[in-house]
Coordinates of C-alpha atoms and ligand atoms in Angstrom, one line a residue:
X406 CA 37.1 14.1 -10.1
X407 CA 34.1 13.0 -7.9
X408 CA 30.9 11.9 -9.7
X409 CA 28.2 14.5 -9.1
X410 CA 24.5 13.6 -8.7
X411 CA 21.6 16.2 -8.8
X412 CA 18.3 15.0 -7.2
X413 CA 15.5 17.3 -8.1
X414 CA 12.5 17.0 -5.7
X415 CA 12.3 16.9 -1.9
X416 CA 9.3 14.6 -1.3
X417 CA 9.6 11.1 0.0
X418 CA 11.2 9.9 -3.2
X419 CA 13.8 12.6 -3.4
X420 CA 15.0 12.5 0.2
X421 CA 14.9 8.7 0.4
X422 CA 16.9 8.3 -2.8
X423 CA 19.4 11.0 -1.9
X424 CA 20.0 9.5 1.6
X425 CA 20.3 6.0 0.2
X426 CA 22.7 7.0 -2.5
X427 CA 24.8 9.1 -0.1
X428 CA 25.2 6.1 2.2
X429 CA 25.7 3.5 -0.5
X430 CA 28.0 5.6 -2.8
X431 CA 29.8 7.1 0.2
X432 CA 29.1 10.8 -0.2
X433 CA 31.2 11.6 2.8
X434 CA 34.5 10.1 1.7
X435 CA 37.1 11.7 -0.6
X436 CA 36.5 9.3 -3.5
X437 CA 32.7 9.1 -3.2
X438 CA 30.0 11.0 -4.9
X439 CA 28.8 14.5 -4.4
X440 CA 25.0 14.7 -4.1
X441 CA 22.9 17.9 -4.2
X442 CA 19.1 17.9 -3.7
X443 CA 17.1 20.8 -5.2
X444 CA 13.5 21.3 -4.1
X445 CA 11.0 24.0 -4.7
X446 CA 9.6 26.0 -1.8
X447 CA 6.7 27.2 -4.1
X448 CA 5.6 23.8 -5.5
X449 CA 5.6 21.7 -2.3
X450 CA 5.3 17.9 -2.2
X451 CA 2.3 15.6 -2.3
X452 CA 2.3 14.7 1.4
X453 CA 0.1 11.6 1.2
X454 CA 1.3 8.0 1.2
X455 CA 1.1 6.8 4.8
X456 CA 1.3 3.0 4.5
X457 CA 4.6 1.3 3.6
X458 CA 6.1 -2.2 3.1
X459 CA 8.1 -4.0 5.9
X460 CA 11.2 -3.4 3.7
X461 CA 11.1 0.2 4.8
X462 CA 12.7 -0.7 8.1
X463 CA 15.8 -2.1 6.5
X464 CA 16.0 0.7 3.9
X465 CA 15.7 3.4 6.6
X466 CA 18.2 1.7 8.9
X467 CA 20.7 1.9 6.1
X468 CA 20.2 5.6 6.0
X469 CA 20.6 5.7 9.8
X470 CA 16.9 6.1 10.7
X471 CA 15.7 3.5 13.3
X472 CA 12.1 2.7 14.3
X473 CA 12.2 4.7 17.5
X474 CA 12.9 7.8 15.4
X475 CA 10.0 7.0 13.1
X476 CA 7.7 6.6 16.1
X477 CA 8.9 9.8 17.7
X478 CA 9.3 12.1 14.7
X479 CA 6.9 10.7 12.0
X480 CA 4.0 9.6 14.2
X481 CA 4.6 6.0 13.1
X482 CA 2.5 3.2 14.3
X483 CA 2.9 -0.6 13.6
X484 CA 1.3 -1.9 10.5
X485 CA 0.8 -5.7 10.5
X486 CA -1.1 -5.9 7.2
X487 CA -4.4 -4.9 5.7
X488 CA -8.0 -5.7 6.4
X489 CA -10.0 -5.9 3.1
X490 CA -13.7 -5.4 3.7
X491 CA -16.5 -5.9 1.1
X492 CA -14.1 -6.7 -1.7
X493 CA -15.6 -10.1 -2.4
X494 CA -19.3 -9.4 -1.7
X495 CA -21.2 -6.2 -1.5
X496 CA -22.4 -5.1 1.9
X497 CA -25.7 -6.4 3.3
X498 CA -25.7 -9.8 1.5
X499 CA -25.1 -11.8 4.7
X500 CA -21.9 -13.2 3.3
X501 CA -18.4 -12.9 4.8
X502 CA -17.4 -9.3 4.7
X503 CA -13.6 -9.2 5.1
X504 CA -10.3 -11.0 5.0
X505 CA -6.9 -10.2 6.5
X506 CA -3.7 -9.8 4.7
X507 CA -0.7 -10.2 7.0
X508 CA 3.0 -9.6 6.0
X509 CA 4.3 -12.9 7.1
X510 CA 5.3 -16.0 5.1
X511 CA 2.9 -19.0 5.3
X512 CA 5.6 -21.7 5.1
X513 CA 8.6 -22.7 7.1
X514 CA 11.1 -24.1 4.5
X515 CA 11.6 -27.4 6.2
X516 CA 8.2 -27.7 7.7
X517 CA 5.1 -29.6 6.5
X518 CA 3.2 -28.4 3.4
X519 CA 1.1 -25.9 5.3
X520 CA -0.2 -24.2 2.2
X521 CA -1.8 -27.4 1.0
X522 CA -3.1 -28.4 4.4
X523 CA -4.2 -24.9 5.3
X524 CA -6.0 -23.8 2.2
X525 CA -9.4 -24.3 3.6
X526 CA -8.3 -23.3 7.1
X527 CA -6.2 -20.8 8.9
X528 CA -3.3 -18.6 7.7
X529 CA 0.0 -19.3 9.4
X530 CA 2.1 -16.5 10.8
X531 CA 5.4 -15.5 12.2
X532 CA 5.4 -11.8 13.1
X533 CA 6.5 -9.2 10.6
X534 CA 5.5 -5.6 10.4
X535 CA 5.7 -2.4 8.4
X536 CA 4.4 1.0 9.6
X537 CA 2.0 3.7 9.1
X538 CA 3.5 7.2 9.2
X539 CA 2.9 10.8 8.6
X540 CA 4.1 11.5 5.1
X541 CA 4.9 15.2 5.7
X542 CA 6.9 14.4 8.9
X543 CA 8.7 11.5 7.1
X544 CA 10.1 13.9 4.5
X545 CA 11.6 15.9 7.4
X546 CA 13.1 12.8 9.0
X547 CA 14.6 11.7 5.7
X548 CA 16.0 15.2 5.0
X549 CA 17.8 15.3 8.4
X550 CA 19.3 11.9 7.8
X551 CA 20.3 12.7 4.2
X552 CA 21.9 16.0 5.0
X553 CA 23.7 14.3 7.9
X554 CA 25.2 11.9 5.3
X555 CA 26.6 14.8 3.3
X556 CA 23.7 15.7 0.9
X557 CA 23.8 19.4 0.0
X558 CA 20.3 21.0 0.1
X559 CA 19.3 23.8 -2.3
X560 CA 15.9 25.4 -2.2
X561 CA 15.1 26.6 -5.6
X562 CA 12.6 26.1 -8.5
X563 CA 13.8 24.6 -11.7
X564 CA 12.2 26.4 -14.6
X565 CA 14.1 25.1 -17.5
X566 CA 15.9 21.9 -18.4
X567 CA 17.9 22.3 -21.6
X568 CA 18.9 19.1 -23.5
X569 CA 22.0 18.1 -25.5
X570 CA 21.6 17.2 -29.1
X571 CA 21.2 13.5 -28.3
X572 CA 18.5 14.1 -25.7
X573 CA 20.6 14.0 -22.5
X574 CA 20.2 16.7 -19.8
X575 CA 22.7 19.5 -20.4
X576 CA 21.9 21.4 -17.1
X577 CA 19.0 22.4 -14.9
X578 CA 18.3 26.1 -14.5
X579 CA 17.2 27.3 -11.1
X580 CA 15.4 30.6 -10.6
X581 CA 17.8 31.7 -8.0
X582 CA 20.8 29.5 -8.4
X583 CA 21.1 29.6 -12.2
X584 CA 22.8 26.8 -14.1
X585 CA 23.5 23.5 -12.3
X586 CA 25.2 20.5 -13.9
X587 CA 25.9 16.9 -12.8
X588 CA 27.0 13.5 -14.2
X589 CA 23.6 12.0 -13.3
X590 CA 20.2 13.7 -12.7
X591 CA 17.5 12.1 -10.6
X592 CA 14.0 13.3 -11.3
X593 CA 11.9 13.1 -8.1
X594 CA 9.6 16.0 -9.1
X595 CA 6.5 13.9 -8.5
X596 CA 3.6 13.9 -11.0
X597 CA 5.2 16.9 -12.8
X598 CA 8.1 14.8 -14.0
X599 CA 9.9 18.0 -14.9
X600 CA 13.0 16.3 -16.3
X601 CA 12.0 12.9 -17.6
X602 CA 8.6 13.9 -18.8
X603 CA 8.5 17.6 -19.7
X604 CA 12.1 17.9 -20.9
X605 CA 13.0 14.4 -22.2
X606 CA 9.5 13.3 -23.2
X607 CA 9.9 9.7 -22.1
X608 CA 6.4 8.3 -22.7
X609 CA 4.1 7.4 -19.8
X610 CA 2.3 4.1 -20.4
X611 CA -1.2 4.3 -19.0
X612 CA -2.6 1.2 -17.2
X613 CA -6.1 2.7 -17.0
X614 CA -7.7 -0.1 -19.1
X615 CA -6.9 -2.5 -16.2
X616 CA -6.8 -0.1 -13.1
X617 CA -9.8 2.2 -13.5
X618 CA -9.2 4.5 -10.4
X619 CA -7.9 7.9 -11.3
X620 CA -9.0 10.2 -8.4
X621 CA -8.5 10.4 -4.7
X622 CA -10.0 12.3 -1.8
X623 CA -7.9 12.6 1.4
X624 CA -8.8 13.7 4.9
X625 CA -7.0 13.9 8.2
X626 CA -9.4 12.8 10.9
X627 CA -8.7 13.4 14.6
X628 CA -9.5 10.6 17.0
X629 CA -12.8 11.1 18.9
X630 CA -11.2 10.2 22.2
X631 CA -7.6 10.4 23.3
X632 CA -7.7 6.7 24.2
X633 CA -9.4 5.5 21.0
X634 CA -8.0 2.3 19.7
X635 CA -5.6 2.4 16.8
X636 CA -5.9 -0.3 14.1
X637 CA -2.7 -2.2 13.5
X638 CA -3.6 -2.7 9.8
X639 CA -4.7 -0.5 6.9
X640 CA -8.5 -0.8 6.5
X641 CA -9.4 -1.0 2.8
X642 CA -13.1 -1.0 2.3
X643 CA -14.5 -1.6 -1.2
X644 CA -17.0 1.0 -2.3
X645 CA -19.4 1.4 -5.3
X646 CA -16.8 2.8 -7.6
X647 CA -13.5 2.3 -5.8
X648 CA -12.4 1.9 -2.2
X649 CA -11.6 3.8 1.0
X650 CA -8.4 3.6 3.0
X651 CA -8.2 4.2 6.8
X652 CA -4.8 4.4 8.4
X653 CA -4.2 4.9 12.1
X654 CA -1.3 7.1 13.2
X655 CA -0.8 7.8 16.9
X656 CA -1.9 11.5 16.4
X657 CA -4.8 11.1 13.9
X658 CA -6.3 8.9 11.2
X659 CA -5.6 9.4 7.5
X660 CA -8.7 8.5 5.6
X661 CA -9.3 8.7 1.9
X662 CA -11.4 7.5 -1.0
X663 CA -9.9 6.3 -4.3
X664 CA -12.4 6.1 -7.2
X665 CA -12.9 5.9 -10.9
X666 CA -14.2 9.1 -12.4
X667 CA -15.6 7.1 -15.3
X668 CA -17.9 5.3 -12.8
X669 CA -18.9 8.0 -10.3
X670 CA -18.6 11.8 -9.9
X671 CA -16.6 13.8 -7.3
X672 CA -19.7 14.8 -5.4
X673 CA -21.0 11.2 -4.9
X674 CA -17.4 10.1 -4.0
X675 CA -17.3 12.8 -1.3
X676 CA -20.6 11.7 0.1
X677 CA -19.2 8.1 0.2
X678 CA -16.2 9.3 2.1
X679 CA -18.1 11.4 4.5
X680 CA -20.6 8.5 5.2
X681 CA -17.6 6.3 5.9
X682 CA -16.0 8.7 8.3
X683 CA -19.2 9.7 10.0
X684 CA -19.5 12.5 12.6
X685 CA -15.7 12.6 13.2
X686 CA -15.3 14.2 9.8
X687 CA -17.9 17.0 10.2
X688 CA -16.4 20.3 9.0
X689 CA -13.1 18.7 7.9
X690 CA -11.5 19.7 4.6
X691 CA -11.1 17.2 1.8
X692 CA -8.2 17.2 -0.6
X693 CA -8.8 16.3 -4.2
X694 CA -6.0 14.5 -6.1
X695 CA -6.0 13.3 -9.7
X696 CA -3.7 10.6 -11.1
X697 CA -3.3 8.3 -14.1
X698 CA -2.4 4.7 -13.3
X699 CA 0.8 3.9 -15.3
X700 CA 4.5 4.0 -15.5
X701 CA 7.4 5.0 -17.8
X702 CA 8.8 2.0 -19.7
X703 CA 12.0 4.1 -19.9
X704 CA 12.6 5.7 -16.6
X705 CA 16.3 5.9 -17.0
X706 CA 17.0 7.9 -20.2
X707 CA 20.5 9.0 -21.0
X708 CA 21.8 10.7 -17.9
X709 CA 18.4 11.0 -16.1
X710 CA 16.7 8.5 -13.8
X711 CA 13.1 9.1 -12.6
X712 CA 12.2 7.8 -9.2
X713 CA 8.9 8.0 -7.3
X714 CA 5.8 9.4 -8.9
X715 CA 7.7 10.8 -11.8
X716 CA 8.5 7.2 -12.8
X717 CA 5.1 5.8 -12.3
X718 CA 2.1 5.3 -10.0
X719 CA -0.4 2.4 -10.2
X720 CA -2.8 3.3 -7.4
X721 CA -2.6 3.4 -3.6
X722 CA -4.1 0.0 -3.0
X723 CA -1.2 -2.2 -1.5
X724 CA 0.9 0.9 -0.9
X725 CA 3.4 0.0 -3.6
X726 CA 4.8 3.4 -4.4
X727 CA 7.3 4.0 -1.6
X728 CA 8.3 0.4 -2.0
X729 CA 9.0 1.2 -5.7
X730 CA 11.1 4.1 -4.5
X731 CA 13.1 1.8 -2.3
X732 CA 13.8 -0.8 -5.0
X733 CA 14.6 2.0 -7.5
X734 CA 17.1 3.6 -5.1
X735 CA 18.7 0.2 -4.3
X736 CA 18.9 -0.7 -8.0
X737 CA 20.4 2.6 -8.9
X738 CA 22.9 2.2 -6.1
X739 CA 23.9 -1.2 -7.5
X740 CA 24.0 -0.1 -11.2
X741 CA 25.6 3.3 -10.6
X742 CA 27.8 4.0 -13.6
X743 CA 31.2 4.6 -11.9
X744 CA 32.7 4.1 -15.3
X745 CA 31.9 2.7 -18.8
X746 CA 28.7 3.2 -20.7
X747 CA 25.7 4.7 -19.0
X748 CA 23.5 3.0 -21.6
X749 CA 24.3 -0.5 -20.3
X750 CA 23.2 0.3 -16.8
X751 CA 20.1 2.1 -18.1
X752 CA 19.0 -0.9 -20.1
X753 CA 19.2 -3.2 -17.2
X754 CA 17.5 -0.7 -14.9
X755 CA 14.6 -0.1 -17.3
X756 CA 14.1 -3.8 -17.9
X757 CA 13.9 -4.4 -14.1
X758 CA 11.6 -1.5 -13.3
X759 CA 9.3 -2.2 -16.2
X760 CA 8.9 -5.8 -15.1
X761 CA 8.3 -4.7 -11.5
X762 CA 5.5 -2.4 -12.6
X763 CA 3.9 -5.1 -14.7
X764 CA 4.0 -7.6 -11.9
X765 CA 2.6 -5.2 -9.3
X766 CA -0.1 -4.2 -11.8
X767 CA -1.2 -7.9 -12.0
X768 CA -1.2 -8.1 -8.2
X769 CA -3.3 -5.0 -7.7
X770 CA -5.7 -6.0 -10.5
X771 CA -6.2 -9.4 -8.8
X772 CA -8.1 -7.6 -5.9
X773 CA -10.7 -6.4 -8.4
X774 CA -10.9 -9.1 -11.0
X775 CA -11.8 -12.1 -8.8
X776 CA -14.5 -10.2 -6.9
X777 CA -18.0 -11.7 -6.9
X778 CA -19.5 -8.2 -6.7
X779 CA -21.7 -7.3 -9.6
X780 CA -23.7 -4.4 -7.9
X781 CA -22.2 -1.5 -10.0
X782 CA -20.7 -1.0 -13.4
X783 CA -17.3 -0.5 -11.7
X784 CA -17.3 -4.1 -10.4
X785 CA -18.9 -5.6 -13.5
X786 CA -16.3 -3.9 -15.7
X787 CA -13.5 -5.0 -13.5
X788 CA -14.1 -8.7 -14.1
X789 CA -14.4 -8.4 -17.9
X790 CA -11.7 -10.6 -19.4
X791 CA -10.5 -7.8 -21.7
X792 CA -9.5 -5.6 -18.7
X793 CA -7.3 -8.4 -17.2
X794 CA -3.6 -8.5 -18.5
X795 CA -2.7 -11.7 -20.3
X796 CA 0.1 -12.3 -17.7
X797 CA -2.6 -12.3 -14.9
X798 CA -4.9 -14.6 -16.9
X799 CA -1.9 -16.9 -17.1
X800 CA -1.2 -16.9 -13.4
X801 CA -4.8 -17.5 -12.6
X802 CA -4.8 -20.5 -14.9
X803 CA -1.7 -21.9 -13.2
X804 CA -3.4 -21.7 -9.8
X805 CA -6.6 -23.5 -10.7
X806 CA -4.9 -26.8 -9.6
X807 CA -2.1 -25.6 -7.3
X808 CA -1.5 -22.7 -5.0
X809 CA 1.0 -19.9 -5.8
X810 CA 4.5 -21.1 -5.1
X811 CA 8.0 -19.6 -5.1
X812 CA 8.4 -20.9 -8.6
X813 CA 5.9 -18.3 -9.8
X814 CA 7.9 -15.5 -8.3
X815 CA 10.8 -13.7 -9.9
X816 CA 12.9 -12.3 -7.0
X817 CA 14.3 -9.5 -9.2
X818 CA 10.9 -8.4 -10.5
X819 CA 8.3 -9.3 -7.9
X820 CA 7.8 -7.0 -4.9
X821 CA 5.0 -9.4 -3.7
X822 CA 5.8 -12.9 -2.5
X823 CA 3.8 -16.1 -3.2
X824 CA 2.3 -15.6 0.3
X825 CA 0.9 -12.2 -0.7
X826 CA -0.8 -13.8 -3.7
X827 CA -2.2 -16.5 -1.6
X828 CA -3.7 -14.2 1.0
X829 CA -5.6 -12.2 -1.6
X830 CA -6.6 -15.2 -3.7
X831 CA -8.0 -17.3 -0.8
X832 CA -9.2 -14.3 1.1
X833 CA -11.3 -13.6 -1.9
X834 CA -12.5 -17.2 -2.1
X835 CA -10.6 -18.2 -5.2
X836 CA -11.0 -22.0 -5.9
X837 CA -7.8 -24.0 -6.3
X838 CA -8.8 -27.6 -6.8
X839 CA -6.5 -29.7 -4.8
X840 CA -8.5 -32.9 -5.1
X841 CA -6.2 -34.4 -7.8
X842 CA -3.3 -34.1 -5.4
X843 CA -5.2 -35.1 -2.2
X844 CA -3.8 -38.6 -1.8
X845 CA -0.2 -37.4 -2.5
X846 CA -0.2 -34.9 0.4
X847 CA 1.1 -36.7 3.5
X848 CA 1.6 -33.7 5.6
X849 CA -1.8 -33.4 7.4
X850 CA -0.6 -35.1 10.6
X851 CA 2.4 -32.8 10.8
X852 CA 0.5 -29.7 9.9
X853 CA -2.2 -30.1 12.6
X854 CA 0.2 -29.5 15.5
X855 CA 1.7 -26.6 13.6
X856 CA -1.7 -25.0 13.2
X857 CA -2.5 -25.7 16.8
X858 CA 0.8 -24.1 17.9
X859 CA -0.1 -21.0 16.0
X860 CA -3.6 -20.8 17.5
X861 CA -2.0 -21.0 20.9
X862 CA 0.5 -18.3 20.2
X863 CA -2.3 -16.1 18.9
X864 CA -4.4 -16.7 22.0
X865 CA -1.4 -15.9 24.2
X866 CA -0.7 -12.8 22.3
X867 CA -4.3 -11.6 22.5
X868 CA -4.4 -12.2 26.3
X869 CA -1.0 -10.8 27.1
X870 CA 0.2 -8.1 24.7
X871 CA -0.6 -4.4 25.2
X872 CA -3.0 -2.7 22.9
X873 CA -1.6 -1.0 19.8
X874 CA -2.2 2.4 21.3
X875 CA -0.4 1.5 24.5
X876 CA 2.5 0.0 22.5
X877 CA 2.8 3.0 20.2
X878 CA 2.6 5.5 23.0
X879 CA 5.2 3.7 25.2
X880 CA 7.5 3.4 22.1
X881 CA 7.1 7.1 21.6
X882 CA 8.0 7.9 25.2
X883 CA 10.8 5.4 25.7
X884 CA 12.0 4.2 22.3
X885 CA 11.2 1.2 20.4
X886 CA 13.3 -1.5 22.0
X887 CA 12.1 -0.6 25.6
X888 CA 8.4 -0.1 24.8
Ligands
FAD2340 C1 -4.0 9.3 -3.0 C2 -2.6 8.7 -2.9 C3 -2.4 7.8 -1.8 C4 -1.1 7.3 -1.7 N1 -0.9 6.3 -0.7 C5 0.3 5.7 -0.7 C6 0.6 4.7 0.3 O1 -0.2 4.4 1.1 N2 1.8 4.1 0.2 C7 2.8 4.4 -0.7 O2 3.8 3.8 -0.7 N3 2.6 5.4 -1.6 C8 1.4 6.1 -1.6 N4 1.2 7.0 -2.5 C9 2.3 7.5 -3.3 C10 3.1 8.5 -2.4 O3 2.3 9.6 -2.1 C11 4.4 8.9 -3.1 O4 5.2 7.8 -3.4 C12 5.2 9.8 -2.2 O5 4.5 10.9 -1.8 C13 6.5 10.3 -3.0 O6 6.1 11.3 -3.9 P1 7.3 12.0 -4.7 O7 8.4 12.3 -3.8 O8 7.6 11.2 -5.9 O9 6.6 13.3 -5.2 P2 6.1 14.6 -4.4 O10 5.8 14.3 -3.0 O11 5.1 15.3 -5.3 O12 7.4 15.5 -4.4 C14 7.8 16.2 -5.5 C15 9.0 17.2 -5.1 O13 9.5 17.8 -6.3 C16 9.6 19.2 -6.1 N5 9.5 19.8 -7.4 C17 8.5 19.6 -8.4 N6 8.8 20.4 -9.4 C18 9.9 21.0 -9.2 C19 10.7 22.0 -9.9 N7 10.3 22.4 -11.1 N8 11.8 22.5 -9.3 C20 12.2 22.1 -8.0 N9 11.5 21.2 -7.3 C21 10.4 20.7 -7.9 C22 8.5 19.5 -5.2 O14 8.8 20.7 -4.5 C23 8.6 18.3 -4.2 O15 9.6 18.5 -3.3 C24 -0.1 7.6 -2.6 C25 -0.4 8.6 -3.6 C26 -1.6 9.1 -3.8 C27 -1.9 10.1 -4.9

């Protein structure tokens, strides 16, 4: 008999997982799996989360969604990285106020040691991009693709989740559909965590001692003019007790403020957001969202796997959550228990996901803990040694005399590359003392022409390429490849 999977939840996590598994486990063939997705019309989905990783392109392609579809149907624009403003110094001090974080590698494998030669100079780039997209529309695009791959769609609210004696899920009980059973249940019910949390009581490990932010305010801001420019990066601006995000879609901007309620109150946070948005935000509604930075150390328990917000959420900085959904879906597809013990696959899955959360936590904390800002308690508390995980202390120690390298990265656990670490470290002015190695580096003469080449490519691109709005609009009219 075919293996049956029940995915509960129809947000980004539910539809992406259902579509990916349908494609990978071959839901359309005779011997493949049967996948049903149940989502509640009453509860709705979160509908924020508009910045993603470059990996999304490959993941969506696998489900049959190309970039042209994203541009047309999910208002997607091209995200080439992030611009971090005021993370190192507070505004008004006359010091540098921003750095850029692109998605590309800094090093050609056989080229000169550009990271050594470039540490006090430019970043090196070969183009790579992700996208910004409308989270509500994305769920619709994913739903169409997943149902096209054979996923059955049930609209119903799950009220009860009875367990077996050993803590596995016995069934889910829908208000309209009654009892539904499967070999494997995937909990994509968002912060509610209806299966893994409410029913199975798999503990949620809080990371609040390192990542203080626990609240967000979100706004959808129309462009002031139809030809207003669209940023090709997420703008992350540090604030007194958190930071604001600013994402440019082709139809509107998504703007929000993430903050720590231990360090400011909602009224002040709203004022910070409105000041940031200015007149364009007059009269616009603001959505309030609460969260707890953390994750489940066991997100696959017995016959239930949690994916998306039900598994964990660190915070929106660095847009890690949809990337976590991608790696979780891929990992589940690989470890899917066609036969044998479910426990063996679950142990491996839990180990990988726990390490991924730990490593991403370090990377996000890095943005806060090497800041030189001391203007508010939020920033002073963030650099206290006791708030920095030991694993991050260890990494920072390693990088006192050499830059991050592939040797520091675990390809199974890290969703950030050594280049990502370098962009943040050196964008924030972290000091790696290369003087002991200075005489040993013989690459300066080879590096200079490589840097010059990049400068020329950048100047050419600046002169000759269309603006981001022109590019996004032509891609919307004519498709990605012909834009
Ligand atoms: C402020 C903020 C900003 C963010 N920004 C980013 C970002 O830039 N990039 C990024 O990658 N991520 C971001 N995220 C995370 C991103 O929003 C989520 O990864 C994404 O929305 C997926 O959520 P989900 O599918 O897990 O849950 P949800 O969107 O909440 O979906 C839950 C689904 O479960 C269903 N459901 C719940 N209970 C039941 C029930 N009892 N019965 C039936 N169905 C049920 C609901 O109807 C819904 O369909 C952000 C999150 C926040 C809070």
